Coordinates of C-alpha atoms in Angstrom, one line a residue:
A18 CA 0.3 135.3 31.5
G19 CA -0.5 135.3 35.2
R20 CA 3.0 136.3 36.3
A21 CA 3.7 139.3 38.5
F22 CA 5.6 142.0 36.6
R23 CA 7.0 145.4 37.0
W24 CA 7.5 148.2 34.4
T25 CA 11.1 149.1 34.0
G26 CA 11.1 152.7 33.2
A27 CA 14.4 153.7 31.5
A28 CA 16.4 151.4 33.8
A29 CA 15.6 148.7 36.3
G30 CA 17.3 145.7 37.9
A31 CA 17.0 142.6 39.9
Y32 CA 19.5 140.8 42.2
V33 CA 20.1 137.4 40.7
W34 CA 21.7 134.1 42.0
L35 CA 23.0 131.5 39.5
D36 CA 22.0 128.0 40.3
G37 CA 24.1 124.8 40.3
R38 CA 24.0 124.7 36.6
A39 CA 25.3 128.3 36.4
L40 CA 22.0 129.6 35.1
S41 CA 19.7 132.3 36.4
G42 CA 15.9 131.8 36.5
E43 CA 14.1 132.9 33.4
F44 CA 13.1 136.5 33.0
E45 CA 10.4 137.5 30.6
L46 CA 10.4 140.9 29.0
F47 CA 7.2 142.1 27.3
C48 CA 7.1 145.1 25.0
G49 CA 3.7 146.8 25.5
A50 CA 4.7 150.1 24.1
P51 CA 2.6 152.0 21.4
L52 CA 5.4 151.3 18.9
D53 CA 3.6 153.1 16.1
R54 CA 4.1 156.3 18.2
L55 CA 7.8 155.8 18.9
A56 CA 10.6 157.0 16.7
G57 CA 11.5 154.3 14.2
G58 CA 8.6 152.1 15.5
R59 CA 10.9 150.2 17.8
Q60 CA 12.1 149.8 21.4
A61 CA 15.5 148.6 22.4
V62 CA 16.5 146.8 25.7
D63 CA 20.1 146.3 26.7
V64 CA 20.6 143.6 29.4
F65 CA 23.7 143.8 31.7
W66 CA 24.9 141.2 34.1
R67 CA 27.3 142.5 36.7
G68 CA 28.0 145.5 34.6
E69 CA 28.7 143.7 31.3
L70 CA 26.4 143.7 28.3
V71 CA 25.0 140.1 27.8
E72 CA 22.1 140.7 25.4
R73 CA 20.7 143.4 23.2
L74 CA 17.0 143.1 22.3
E75 CA 15.0 145.1 19.7
F76 CA 11.2 145.0 19.7
R77 CA 9.4 145.9 16.5
R78 CA 6.1 144.5 17.7
N79 CA 4.4 143.9 21.0
E80 CA 5.7 140.5 22.1
A81 CA 7.5 138.7 24.9
R82 CA 11.1 137.5 24.9
T83 CA 13.0 135.6 27.6
V84 CA 16.5 136.1 29.0
R85 CA 18.6 133.9 31.2
V86 CA 22.1 134.6 32.5
R87 CA 24.8 132.0 32.2
G88 CA 28.0 132.2 34.2
R89 CA 29.7 130.5 37.1
R90 CA 27.5 128.5 39.5
G91 CA 26.8 130.2 42.8
R92 CA 27.6 133.6 41.3
E93 CA 25.3 136.5 42.2
G94 CA 24.9 140.1 41.2
F95 CA 22.7 142.6 39.5
L96 CA 20.9 142.0 36.3
E97 CA 20.1 145.4 34.7
F98 CA 17.6 146.4 32.0
R99 CA 18.1 149.6 30.1
V100 CA 15.3 150.6 27.8
R101 CA 15.1 153.3 25.0
P102 CA 12.9 155.0 24.3
T103 CA 10.5 155.0 27.2
F104 CA 6.9 156.3 26.7
N105 CA 4.3 158.2 28.7
L106 CA 0.7 157.3 27.9
K107 CA -0.7 160.5 29.4
R108 CA 1.6 162.8 27.4
M109 CA 0.8 160.8 24.3
G110 CA -3.0 161.2 24.9
L111 CA -3.4 157.5 25.2
G112 CA -4.4 157.1 28.9
E113 CA -4.1 158.3 32.4
E114 CA -0.8 156.6 33.2
S115 CA 1.7 159.4 33.8
R116 CA 4.9 157.4 34.6
D117 CA 7.6 157.0 31.9
L118 CA 7.3 153.3 31.0
G119 CA 9.7 150.9 29.4
V120 CA 9.0 147.2 29.2
Q121 CA 7.3 144.8 31.6
V122 CA 9.7 142.4 33.3
S123 CA 8.7 139.3 35.3
G124 CA 10.9 136.6 36.8
P125 CA 12.8 135.8 40.0
G126 CA 13.1 138.7 42.4
I127 CA 10.8 141.0 40.5

């Protein structure tokens, strides 16, 4: 959608500041995994803010979802994304990409 993104791998993070309304910017997570090749046909993402689980997402189709953190205004810390399972297109015989990939994340600080 014209936004810069990064693949997460099994884990990734961004340093986040909450604004005057105690909200983070909006993060978009896009599942681009070959789900039909993954166990159970799904991919899960756990989102942690400052070490606490704030959201658990499950993708059963290739789509985008958004996440925002709520807390105390002016607060800052790490927003972490933990993905399972990851996938490797080269090992799956689906392309030349040899990294273990998770989901695509875009948003502030990415």
